[in-house]
JSON list of C-alpha atoms and ligand atoms in Angstrom, two decimals:
[
{"chain": "A", "resi": 2, "resn": "MET", "atom": "CA", "xyz": [-3.02, 5.14, 22.60]},
{"chain": "A", "resi": 3, "resn": "SER", "atom": "CA", "xyz": [-3.93, 1.07, 21.94]},
{"chain": "A", "resi": 4, "resn": "ASP", "atom": "CA", "xyz": [-1.15, -0.63, 21.05]},
{"chain": "A", "resi": 5, "resn": "ARG", "atom": "CA", "xyz": [-1.77, -1.72, 17.22]},
{"chain": "A", "resi": 6, "resn": "TYR", "atom": "CA", "xyz": [-0.14, 0.68, 14.77]},
{"chain": "A", "resi": 7, "resn": "GLN", "atom": "CA", "xyz": [-0.51, 3.41, 14.20]},
{"chain": "A", "resi": 8, "resn": "THR", "atom": "CA", "xyz": [-1.59, 4.38, 10.61]},
{"chain": "A", "resi": 9, "resn": "ILE", "atom": "CA", "xyz": [-2.60, 5.07, 7.50]},
{"chain": "A", "resi": 10, "resn": "LEU", "atom": "CA", "xyz": [-3.58, 3.43, 4.30]},
{"chain": "A", "resi": 11, "resn": "LEU", "atom": "CA", "xyz": [-2.96, 4.70, 0.48]},
{"chain": "A", "resi": 12, "resn": "PHE", "atom": "CA", "xyz": [-5.87, 3.40, -0.97]},
{"chain": "A", "resi": 13, "resn": "GLY", "atom": "CA", "xyz": [-6.42, 3.26, -4.98]},
{"chain": "A", "resi": 14, "resn": "ALA", "atom": "CA", "xyz": [-6.29, 2.09, -8.13]},
{"chain": "A", "resi": 15, "resn": "PRO", "atom": "CA", "xyz": [-2.58, 0.53, -9.79]},
{"chain": "A", "resi": 16, "resn": "GLY", "atom": "CA", "xyz": [-1.06, 3.54, -11.15]},
{"chain": "A", "resi": 17, "resn": "ALA", "atom": "CA", "xyz": [-2.91, 5.99, -9.30]},
{"chain": "A", "resi": 18, "resn": "GLY", "atom": "CA", "xyz": [0.72, 6.71, -7.62]},
{"chain": "A", "resi": 19, "resn": "LYS", "atom": "CA", "xyz": [0.63, 5.32, -4.32]},
{"chain": "A", "resi": 20, "resn": "GLY", "atom": "CA", "xyz": [3.66, 4.72, -4.73]},
{"chain": "A", "resi": 21, "resn": "THR", "atom": "CA", "xyz": [4.79, 8.20, -5.30]},
{"chain": "A", "resi": 22, "resn": "GLN", "atom": "CA", "xyz": [2.87, 9.14, -2.95]},
{"chain": "A", "resi": 23, "resn": "GLY", "atom": "CA", "xyz": [4.82, 6.66, 0.12]},
{"chain": "A", "resi": 24, "resn": "VAL", "atom": "CA", "xyz": [7.89, 7.43, -0.64]},
{"chain": "A", "resi": 25, "resn": "LEU", "atom": "CA", "xyz": [7.60, 11.45, -0.60]},
{"chain": "A", "resi": 26, "resn": "LEU", "atom": "CA", "xyz": [5.71, 10.75, 2.57]},
{"chain": "A", "resi": 27, "resn": "GLY", "atom": "CA", "xyz": [8.61, 8.31, 3.88]},
{"chain": "A", "resi": 28, "resn": "SER", "atom": "CA", "xyz": [11.02, 11.06, 4.02]},
{"chain": "A", "resi": 29, "resn": "ILE", "atom": "CA", "xyz": [8.87, 13.00, 6.25]},
{"chain": "A", "resi": 30, "resn": "PRO", "atom": "CA", "xyz": [9.68, 13.39, 9.38]},
{"chain": "A", "resi": 31, "resn": "GLY", "atom": "CA", "xyz": [7.38, 11.70, 11.80]},
{"chain": "A", "resi": 32, "resn": "PHE", "atom": "CA", "xyz": [6.06, 9.32, 8.81]},
{"chain": "A", "resi": 33, "resn": "PHE", "atom": "CA", "xyz": [7.19, 5.41, 8.07]},
{"chain": "A", "resi": 34, "resn": "HIS", "atom": "CA", "xyz": [6.28, 4.45, 4.56]},
{"chain": "A", "resi": 35, "resn": "MET", "atom": "CA", "xyz": [5.75, 0.85, 3.35]},
{"chain": "A", "resi": 36, "resn": "SER", "atom": "CA", "xyz": [4.90, -0.90, 0.94]},
{"chain": "A", "resi": 37, "resn": "THR", "atom": "CA", "xyz": [4.62, -3.92, -0.34]},
{"chain": "A", "resi": 38, "resn": "GLY", "atom": "CA", "xyz": [4.85, -4.94, -3.67]},
{"chain": "A", "resi": 39, "resn": "ASP", "atom": "CA", "xyz": [8.07, -3.45, -2.60]},
{"chain": "A", "resi": 40, "resn": "MET", "atom": "CA", "xyz": [8.59, -5.79, -0.01]},
{"chain": "A", "resi": 41, "resn": "PHE", "atom": "CA", "xyz": [7.74, -9.03, -2.71]},
{"chain": "A", "resi": 42, "resn": "ARG", "atom": "CA", "xyz": [10.34, -7.43, -5.47]},
{"chain": "A", "resi": 43, "resn": "THR", "atom": "CA", "xyz": [13.33, -7.24, -3.18]},
{"chain": "A", "resi": 44, "resn": "LEU", "atom": "CA", "xyz": [13.09, -10.88, -2.34]},
{"chain": "A", "resi": 45, "resn": "ASP", "atom": "CA", "xyz": [15.26, -13.48, -4.10]},
{"chain": "A", "resi": 46, "resn": "HIS", "atom": "CA", "xyz": [14.37, -14.80, -7.21]},
{"chain": "A", "resi": 47, "resn": "HIS", "atom": "CA", "xyz": [15.57, -17.96, -6.80]},
{"chain": "A", "resi": 48, "resn": "SER", "atom": "CA", "xyz": [13.41, -18.88, -2.85]},
{"chain": "A", "resi": 49, "resn": "GLU", "atom": "CA", "xyz": [10.93, -19.89, -2.24]},
{"chain": "A", "resi": 50, "resn": "ILE", "atom": "CA", "xyz": [8.59, -17.28, -1.72]},
{"chain": "A", "resi": 51, "resn": "GLY", "atom": "CA", "xyz": [11.19, -14.73, -4.67]},
{"chain": "A", "resi": 52, "resn": "LYS", "atom": "CA", "xyz": [9.57, -17.62, -7.58]},
{"chain": "A", "resi": 53, "resn": "LEU", "atom": "CA", "xyz": [5.73, -17.37, -5.77]},
{"chain": "A", "resi": 54, "resn": "PHE", "atom": "CA", "xyz": [5.77, -14.04, -6.17]},
{"chain": "A", "resi": 55, "resn": "ASN", "atom": "CA", "xyz": [6.66, -14.29, -8.96]},
{"chain": "A", "resi": 56, "resn": "GLN", "atom": "CA", "xyz": [4.76, -16.70, -10.25]},
{"chain": "A", "resi": 57, "resn": "TYR", "atom": "CA", "xyz": [1.42, -14.56, -9.38]},
{"chain": "A", "resi": 58, "resn": "SER", "atom": "CA", "xyz": [2.99, -11.39, -10.16]},
{"chain": "A", "resi": 59, "resn": "SER", "atom": "CA", "xyz": [3.58, -11.76, -13.70]},
{"chain": "A", "resi": 60, "resn": "LYS", "atom": "CA", "xyz": [0.16, -12.53, -14.34]},
{"chain": "A", "resi": 61, "resn": "GLY", "atom": "CA", "xyz": [-1.71, -9.21, -12.68]},
{"chain": "A", "resi": 62, "resn": "GLU", "atom": "CA", "xyz": [-2.47, -11.28, -10.03]},
{"chain": "A", "resi": 63, "resn": "LEU", "atom": "CA", "xyz": [-2.47, -11.39, -6.80]},
{"chain": "A", "resi": 64, "resn": "VAL", "atom": "CA", "xyz": [-0.24, -13.38, -4.10]},
{"chain": "A", "resi": 65, "resn": "PRO", "atom": "CA", "xyz": [-2.12, -15.75, -2.12]},
{"chain": "A", "resi": 66, "resn": "ASP", "atom": "CA", "xyz": [-3.57, -13.99, 1.70]},
{"chain": "A", "resi": 67, "resn": "GLU", "atom": "CA", "xyz": [-1.69, -16.34, 3.54]},
{"chain": "A", "resi": 68, "resn": "VAL", "atom": "CA", "xyz": [1.94, -16.25, 1.89]},
{"chain": "A", "resi": 69, "resn": "THR", "atom": "CA", "xyz": [1.37, -12.21, 1.94]},
{"chain": "A", "resi": 70, "resn": "ILE", "atom": "CA", "xyz": [0.82, -11.56, 6.12]},
{"chain": "A", "resi": 71, "resn": "ARG", "atom": "CA", "xyz": [2.49, -14.07, 7.45]},
{"chain": "A", "resi": 72, "resn": "MET", "atom": "CA", "xyz": [5.67, -11.64, 5.37]},
{"chain": "A", "resi": 73, "resn": "TRP", "atom": "CA", "xyz": [4.19, -8.34, 6.24]},
{"chain": "A", "resi": 74, "resn": "ARG", "atom": "CA", "xyz": [4.15, -9.25, 9.88]},
{"chain": "A", "resi": 75, "resn": "GLU", "atom": "CA", "xyz": [7.41, -10.80, 9.55]},
{"chain": "A", "resi": 76, "resn": "TYR", "atom": "CA", "xyz": [8.48, -7.55, 7.86]},
{"chain": "A", "resi": 77, "resn": "VAL", "atom": "CA", "xyz": [7.06, -4.68, 10.15]},
{"chain": "A", "resi": 78, "resn": "HIS", "atom": "CA", "xyz": [8.46, -6.65, 12.74]},
{"chain": "A", "resi": 79, "resn": "ALA", "atom": "CA", "xyz": [11.98, -6.40, 11.12]},
{"chain": "A", "resi": 80, "resn": "GLN", "atom": "CA", "xyz": [12.11, -3.12, 10.18]},
{"chain": "A", "resi": 81, "resn": "THR", "atom": "CA", "xyz": [10.45, -2.60, 14.19]},
{"chain": "A", "resi": 82, "resn": "VAL", "atom": "CA", "xyz": [13.92, -4.37, 15.42]},
{"chain": "A", "resi": 83, "resn": "LEU", "atom": "CA", "xyz": [16.10, -1.56, 13.08]},
{"chain": "A", "resi": 84, "resn": "SER", "atom": "CA", "xyz": [14.67, 0.45, 15.60]},
{"chain": "A", "resi": 85, "resn": "LEU", "atom": "CA", "xyz": [13.91, 2.12, 11.17]},
{"chain": "A", "resi": 86, "resn": "TYR", "atom": "CA", "xyz": [9.82, 2.38, 12.01]},
{"chain": "A", "resi": 87, "resn": "LYS", "atom": "CA", "xyz": [9.74, 3.36, 15.89]},
{"chain": "A", "resi": 88, "resn": "SER", "atom": "CA", "xyz": [6.38, 2.37, 16.39]},
{"chain": "A", "resi": 89, "resn": "ARG", "atom": "CA", "xyz": [4.62, 4.94, 19.11]},
{"chain": "A", "resi": 90, "resn": "GLU", "atom": "CA", "xyz": [6.00, 7.69, 16.64]},
{"chain": "A", "resi": 91, "resn": "ASP", "atom": "CA", "xyz": [5.58, 7.03, 13.62]},
{"chain": "A", "resi": 92, "resn": "LEU", "atom": "CA", "xyz": [2.88, 7.22, 11.13]},
{"chain": "A", "resi": 93, "resn": "LEU", "atom": "CA", "xyz": [2.60, 4.23, 9.42]},
{"chain": "A", "resi": 94, "resn": "CYS", "atom": "CA", "xyz": [1.78, 4.70, 5.94]},
{"chain": "A", "resi": 95, "resn": "LEU", "atom": "CA", "xyz": [0.45, 1.10, 4.43]},
{"chain": "A", "resi": 96, "resn": "ASP", "atom": "CA", "xyz": [1.35, 1.48, 0.69]},
{"chain": "A", "resi": 97, "resn": "GLY", "atom": "CA", "xyz": [-0.49, -1.83, -1.32]},
{"chain": "A", "resi": 98, "resn": "ILE", "atom": "CA", "xyz": [-1.67, -3.36, 1.57]},
{"chain": "A", "resi": 99, "resn": "PRO", "atom": "CA", "xyz": [-4.68, -4.86, 2.79]},
{"chain": "A", "resi": 100, "resn": "ARG", "atom": "CA", "xyz": [-5.71, -5.67, -1.45]},
{"chain": "A", "resi": 101, "resn": "THR", "atom": "CA", "xyz": [-8.38, -7.68, 0.15]},
{"chain": "A", "resi": 102, "resn": "VAL", "atom": "CA", "xyz": [-11.18, -8.45, 2.64]},
{"chain": "A", "resi": 103, "resn": "ALA", "atom": "CA", "xyz": [-9.48, -11.38, 4.25]},
{"chain": "A", "resi": 104, "resn": "GLN", "atom": "CA", "xyz": [-6.06, -9.62, 4.73]},
{"chain": "A", "resi": 105, "resn": "THR", "atom": "CA", "xyz": [-8.08, -5.81, 5.92]},
{"chain": "A", "resi": 106, "resn": "LYS", "atom": "CA", "xyz": [-9.10, -8.69, 8.47]},
{"chain": "A", "resi": 107, "resn": "ALA", "atom": "CA", "xyz": [-6.22, -10.14, 9.50]},
{"chain": "A", "resi": 108, "resn": "MET", "atom": "CA", "xyz": [-4.47, -7.14, 9.80]},
{"chain": "A", "resi": 109, "resn": "GLN", "atom": "CA", "xyz": [-7.03, -5.92, 11.81]},
{"chain": "A", "resi": 110, "resn": "GLU", "atom": "CA", "xyz": [-5.19, -7.08, 15.17]},
{"chain": "A", "resi": 111, "resn": "HIS", "atom": "CA", "xyz": [-2.21, -5.43, 14.06]},
{"chain": "A", "resi": 112, "resn": "ILE", "atom": "CA", "xyz": [-3.52, -1.90, 13.13]},
{"chain": "A", "resi": 113, "resn": "GLU", "atom": "CA", "xyz": [-5.99, 1.11, 13.94]},
{"chain": "A", "resi": 114, "resn": "VAL", "atom": "CA", "xyz": [-6.58, 2.69, 11.28]},
{"chain": "A", "resi": 115, "resn": "ARG", "atom": "CA", "xyz": [-6.52, 6.51, 11.86]},
{"chain": "A", "resi": 116, "resn": "GLY", "atom": "CA", "xyz": [-7.63, 6.80, 8.07]},
{"chain": "A", "resi": 117, "resn": "ILE", "atom": "CA", "xyz": [-7.36, 6.03, 4.47]},
{"chain": "A", "resi": 118, "resn": "VAL", "atom": "CA", "xyz": [-6.46, 8.47, 1.43]},
{"chain": "A", "resi": 119, "resn": "HIS", "atom": "CA", "xyz": [-8.25, 7.40, -1.93]},
{"chain": "A", "resi": 120, "resn": "LEU", "atom": "CA", "xyz": [-6.43, 8.33, -4.48]},
{"chain": "A", "resi": 121, "resn": "VAL", "atom": "CA", "xyz": [-9.38, 8.28, -7.69]},
{"chain": "A", "resi": 122, "resn": "ALA", "atom": "CA", "xyz": [-8.25, 8.99, -11.02]},
{"chain": "A", "resi": 123, "resn": "THR", "atom": "CA", "xyz": [-11.68, 9.20, -12.90]},
{"chain": "A", "resi": 124, "resn": "ASP", "atom": "CA", "xyz": [-10.04, 7.98, -16.96]},
{"chain": "A", "resi": 125, "resn": "PRO", "atom": "CA", "xyz": [-8.41, 4.63, -16.88]},
{"chain": "A", "resi": 126, "resn": "GLU", "atom": "CA", "xyz": [-7.07, 5.49, -20.12]},
{"chain": "A", "resi": 127, "resn": "GLU", "atom": "CA", "xyz": [-4.52, 7.57, -17.42]},
{"chain": "A", "resi": 128, "resn": "MET", "atom": "CA", "xyz": [-3.78, 4.50, -16.01]},
{"chain": "A", "resi": 129, "resn": "VAL", "atom": "CA", "xyz": [-2.60, 2.65, -18.19]},
{"chain": "A", "resi": 130, "resn": "ALA", "atom": "CA", "xyz": [-0.90, 4.88, -19.39]},
{"chain": "A", "resi": 131, "resn": "ARG", "atom": "CA", "xyz": [0.57, 5.24, -16.57]},
{"chain": "A", "resi": 132, "resn": "LEU", "atom": "CA", "xyz": [1.44, 1.72, -16.03]},
{"chain": "A", "resi": 133, "resn": "GLN", "atom": "CA", "xyz": [2.97, 1.75, -19.95]},
{"chain": "A", "resi": 134, "resn": "LYS", "atom": "CA", "xyz": [5.71, 3.97, -18.67]},
{"chain": "A", "resi": 135, "resn": "ARG", "atom": "CA", "xyz": [6.57, 2.53, -15.46]},
{"chain": "A", "resi": 136, "resn": "ALA", "atom": "CA", "xyz": [7.13, -0.63, -16.48]},
{"chain": "A", "resi": 137, "resn": "ILE", "atom": "CA", "xyz": [9.50, 0.60, -19.33]},
{"chain": "A", "resi": 138, "resn": "GLU", "atom": "CA", "xyz": [11.19, 2.69, -16.77]},
{"chain": "A", "resi": 139, "resn": "GLN", "atom": "CA", "xyz": [11.65, 0.32, -13.78]},
{"chain": "A", "resi": 140, "resn": "LYS", "atom": "CA", "xyz": [11.86, -2.57, -15.97]},
{"chain": "A", "resi": 141, "resn": "ARG", "atom": "CA", "xyz": [8.51, -3.72, -14.15]},
{"chain": "A", "resi": 142, "resn": "ALA", "atom": "CA", "xyz": [7.61, -7.32, -15.79]},
{"chain": "A", "resi": 143, "resn": "ASP", "atom": "CA", "xyz": [4.47, -7.49, -14.27]},
{"chain": "A", "resi": 144, "resn": "ASP", "atom": "CA", "xyz": [3.61, -3.91, -15.94]},
{"chain": "A", "resi": 145, "resn": "ALA", "atom": "CA", "xyz": [4.35, -4.14, -19.65]},
{"chain": "A", "resi": 146, "resn": "LYS", "atom": "CA", "xyz": [2.24, -5.94, -21.07]},
{"chain": "A", "resi": 147, "resn": "ILE", "atom": "CA", "xyz": [-1.31, -4.55, -22.13]},
{"chain": "A", "resi": 148, "resn": "ASP", "atom": "CA", "xyz": [-3.27, -7.13, -21.16]},
{"chain": "A", "resi": 149, "resn": "VAL", "atom": "CA", "xyz": [-0.80, -8.10, -17.76]},
{"chain": "A", "resi": 150, "resn": "ILE", "atom": "CA", "xyz": [-2.08, -4.88, -16.24]},
{"chain": "A", "resi": 151, "resn": "ARG", "atom": "CA", "xyz": [-5.86, -4.82, -17.37]},
{"chain": "A", "resi": 152, "resn": "ASN", "atom": "CA", "xyz": [-6.39, -8.14, -15.56]},
{"chain": "A", "resi": 153, "resn": "ARG", "atom": "CA", "xyz": [-4.42, -5.90, -12.91]},
{"chain": "A", "resi": 154, "resn": "LEU", "atom": "CA", "xyz": [-7.61, -3.18, -12.71]},
{"chain": "A", "resi": 155, "resn": "ASP", "atom": "CA", "xyz": [-9.79, -6.32, -12.77]},
{"chain": "A", "resi": 156, "resn": "VAL", "atom": "CA", "xyz": [-8.49, -7.31, -10.21]},
{"chain": "A", "resi": 157, "resn": "TYR", "atom": "CA", "xyz": [-8.54, -4.16, -8.06]},
{"chain": "A", "resi": 158, "resn": "GLU", "atom": "CA", "xyz": [-11.94, -4.44, -8.95]},
{"chain": "A", "resi": 159, "resn": "ARG", "atom": "CA", "xyz": [-13.24, -7.47, -8.05]},
{"chain": "A", "resi": 160, "resn": "GLU", "atom": "CA", "xyz": [-10.46, -7.67, -5.00]},
{"chain": "A", "resi": 161, "resn": "THR", "atom": "CA", "xyz": [-9.04, -4.01, -3.43]},
{"chain": "A", "resi": 162, "resn": "ARG", "atom": "CA", "xyz": [-12.24, -1.65, -3.88]},
{"chain": "A", "resi": 163, "resn": "PRO", "atom": "CA", "xyz": [-14.98, -3.53, -1.48]},
{"chain": "A", "resi": 164, "resn": "VAL", "atom": "CA", "xyz": [-11.51, -3.59, 1.53]},
{"chain": "A", "resi": 165, "resn": "LEU", "atom": "CA", "xyz": [-13.14, 0.61, 1.41]},
{"chain": "A", "resi": 166, "resn": "ASP", "atom": "CA", "xyz": [-16.50, -1.16, 2.82]},
{"chain": "A", "resi": 167, "resn": "GLN", "atom": "CA", "xyz": [-15.33, -2.47, 5.69]},
{"chain": "A", "resi": 168, "resn": "PHE", "atom": "CA", "xyz": [-14.29, 0.98, 6.97]},
{"chain": "A", "resi": 169, "resn": "ASP", "atom": "CA", "xyz": [-15.74, 3.46, 9.11]},
{"chain": "A", "resi": 170, "resn": "PRO", "atom": "CA", "xyz": [-16.94, 5.80, 6.28]},
{"chain": "A", "resi": 171, "resn": "SER", "atom": "CA", "xyz": [-14.99, 9.32, 7.68]},
{"chain": "A", "resi": 172, "resn": "LEU", "atom": "CA", "xyz": [-12.08, 8.24, 7.44]},
{"chain": "A", "resi": 173, "resn": "ILE", "atom": "CA", "xyz": [-12.35, 7.23, 3.86]},
{"chain": "A", "resi": 174, "resn": "HIS", "atom": "CA", "xyz": [-10.83, 11.07, 1.97]},
{"chain": "A", "resi": 175, "resn": "GLU", "atom": "CA", "xyz": [-10.72, 11.09, -1.74]},
{"chain": "A", "resi": 176, "resn": "VAL", "atom": "CA", "xyz": [-7.67, 12.88, -3.21]},
{"chain": "A", "resi": 177, "resn": "ASN", "atom": "CA", "xyz": [-7.68, 13.71, -7.20]},
{"chain": "A", "resi": 178, "resn": "ALA", "atom": "CA", "xyz": [-4.82, 11.70, -7.89]},
{"chain": "A", "resi": 179, "resn": "ILE", "atom": "CA", "xyz": [-3.86, 13.56, -11.25]},
{"chain": "A", "resi": 180, "resn": "GLY", "atom": "CA", "xyz": [-1.42, 16.42, -11.36]},
{"chain": "A", "resi": 181, "resn": "THR", "atom": "CA", "xyz": [2.24, 17.23, -10.79]},
{"chain": "A", "resi": 182, "resn": "PRO", "atom": "CA", "xyz": [3.18, 14.94, -7.59]},
{"chain": "A", "resi": 183, "resn": "ALA", "atom": "CA", "xyz": [3.67, 18.33, -5.81]},
{"chain": "A", "resi": 184, "resn": "GLU", "atom": "CA", "xyz": [0.44, 18.95, -6.20]},
{"chain": "A", "resi": 185, "resn": "VAL", "atom": "CA", "xyz": [-1.24, 15.70, -5.19]},
{"chain": "A", "resi": 186, "resn": "LEU", "atom": "CA", "xyz": [1.33, 14.91, -2.16]},
{"chain": "A", "resi": 187, "resn": "GLY", "atom": "CA", "xyz": [-0.24, 18.87, -0.65]},
{"chain": "A", "resi": 188, "resn": "SER", "atom": "CA", "xyz": [-4.09, 17.47, -1.07]},
{"chain": "A", "resi": 189, "resn": "VAL", "atom": "CA", "xyz": [-2.18, 14.43, 0.62]},
{"chain": "A", "resi": 190, "resn": "LEU", "atom": "CA", "xyz": [-0.96, 16.50, 2.71]},
{"chain": "A", "resi": 191, "resn": "ARG", "atom": "CA", "xyz": [-3.65, 18.49, 4.10]},
{"chain": "A", "resi": 192, "resn": "VAL", "atom": "CA", "xyz": [-6.10, 15.19, 5.09]},
{"chain": "A", "resi": 193, "resn": "LEU", "atom": "CA", "xyz": [-2.93, 13.34, 6.66]},
{"chain": "A", "resi": 194, "resn": "ALA", "atom": "CA", "xyz": [-0.81, 15.92, 8.70]},
{"chain": "A", "resi": 195, "resn": "PRO", "atom": "CA", "xyz": [-3.94, 16.90, 11.15]},
{"chain": "A", "resi": 196, "resn": "ILE", "atom": "CA", "xyz": [-3.99, 12.79, 11.96]},
{"chain": "A", "resi": 197, "resn": "GLN", "atom": "CA", "xyz": [-0.09, 13.13, 12.69]},
{"chain": "A", "resi": 198, "resn": "ALA", "atom": "CA", "xyz": [-0.18, 16.02, 14.95]},
{"chain": "A", "resi": 199, "resn": "SER", "atom": "CA", "xyz": [-3.02, 14.19, 17.12]},
{"chain": "A", "resi": 200, "resn": "MET", "atom": "CA", "xyz": [-1.30, 11.03, 16.59]},
{"chain": "A", "resi": 201, "resn": "ARG", "atom": "CA", "xyz": [2.31, 13.43, 18.81]},
{"chain": "A", "resi": 202, "resn": "SER", "atom": "CA", "xyz": [0.00, 15.21, 20.60]},
{"chain": "A", "resi": 203, "resn": "THR", "atom": "CA", "xyz": [-1.30, 11.31, 22.10]},
{"chain": "A", "resi": 204, "resn": "VAL", "atom": "CA", "xyz": [2.14, 9.93, 22.05]},
{"chain": "A", "resi": 205, "resn": "SER", "atom": "CA", "xyz": [3.57, 13.41, 24.06]},
{"chain": "A", "resi": 206, "resn": "SER", "atom": "CA", "xyz": [0.79, 13.37, 26.72]},
{"chain": "B", "resi": 9, "resn": "AMP", "atom": "P1", "xyz": [2.55, -3.21, -6.24]},
{"chain": "B", "resi": 9, "resn": "AMP", "atom": "O1", "xyz": [3.58, -2.76, -6.29]},
{"chain": "B", "resi": 9, "resn": "AMP", "atom": "O2", "xyz": [1.84, -2.67, -4.86]},
{"chain": "B", "resi": 9, "resn": "AMP", "atom": "O3", "xyz": [0.98, -2.63, -7.93]},
{"chain": "B", "resi": 9, "resn": "AMP", "atom": "O4", "xyz": [2.50, -4.71, -6.52]},
{"chain": "B", "resi": 9, "resn": "AMP", "atom": "C1", "xyz": [3.39, -5.31, -7.32]},
{"chain": "B", "resi": 9, "resn": "AMP", "atom": "C2", "xyz": [2.84, -6.59, -7.05]},
{"chain": "B", "resi": 9, "resn": "AMP", "atom": "O5", "xyz": [3.41, -7.73, -5.87]},
{"chain": "B", "resi": 9, "resn": "AMP", "atom": "C3", "xyz": [0.80, -7.38, -6.77]},
{"chain": "B", "resi": 9, "resn": "AMP", "atom": "O6", "xyz": [0.55, -7.39, -7.98]},
{"chain": "B", "resi": 9, "resn": "AMP", "atom": "C4", "xyz": [1.10, -8.17, -6.14]},
{"chain": "B", "resi": 9, "resn": "AMP", "atom": "O7", "xyz": [1.47, -10.10, -7.40]},
{"chain": "B", "resi": 9, "resn": "AMP", "atom": "C5", "xyz": [1.83, -8.10, -5.59]},
{"chain": "B", "resi": 9, "resn": "AMP", "atom": "N1", "xyz": [1.09, -7.48, -4.35]},
{"chain": "B", "resi": 9, "resn": "AMP", "atom": "C6", "xyz": [1.81, -6.81, -3.50]},
{"chain": "B", "resi": 9, "resn": "AMP", "atom": "N2", "xyz": [0.84, -6.08, -2.19]},
{"chain": "B", "resi": 9, "resn": "AMP", "atom": "C7", "xyz": [-0.01, -7.16, -2.16]},
{"chain": "B", "resi": 9, "resn": "AMP", "atom": "C8", "xyz": [-1.00, -8.13, -1.38]},
{"chain": "B", "resi": 9, "resn": "AMP", "atom": "N3", "xyz": [-1.23, -7.26, -0.04]},
{"chain": "B", "resi": 9, "resn": "AMP", "atom": "N4", "xyz": [-2.08, -8.79, -1.58]},
{"chain": "B", "resi": 9, "resn": "AMP", "atom": "C9", "xyz": [-1.34, -9.58, -3.01]},
{"chain": "B", "resi": 9, "resn": "AMP", "atom": "N5", "xyz": [-0.18, -9.05, -3.45]},
{"chain": "B", "resi": 9, "resn": "AMP", "atom": "C10", "xyz": [0.39, -7.46, -3.36]}
]
């Protein structure tokens, strides 16, 4: 097995349910969920980096690549040191990163992507409705305004969707994002359980 983190990517437009699926997966032994949105939201809002995050996220824009990659590397390292993420045993489930082609390239030397779960929702209005509901429930300023939501969806199409072209198509698994969290989780696990099992057999051999 390579020294790179054995990784799967949760991929999809804002509102597709990456976070919900990530949290569910993270509760299963052997899966470690890491969301860069959550990473940024836990920053002190008065710190330089916290202010930078607010500046971008409040407009629905992405934080610049260099800062994002640096923060992500420090964050993974911290979780490893704390033994929360056990890189030899756990499959790293990345949610919200990489989000640009440049991030994908910068992460290549650190992660080995074993599979990509592409949560697909065909109805954009459904995504908008989900984001608005979540904004109210979680008090998230970035999703509270309709023009910010539209910008997030545009940024996804322009900057993030091309990330998929960076990977071998055999790694990409499309999963229907419409359904209850349990239904979607069932489909996600049908993809990921075999990947995790193959990783475990490599570790034990
Ligand atoms: P999310 O919860 O994943 O939608 O992320 C919320 C916000 O955090 C995004 O709108 C971006 O401003 C920022 N963010 C999260 N992940 C990244 C990333 N990989 N690259 C740049 N910005 C990010």
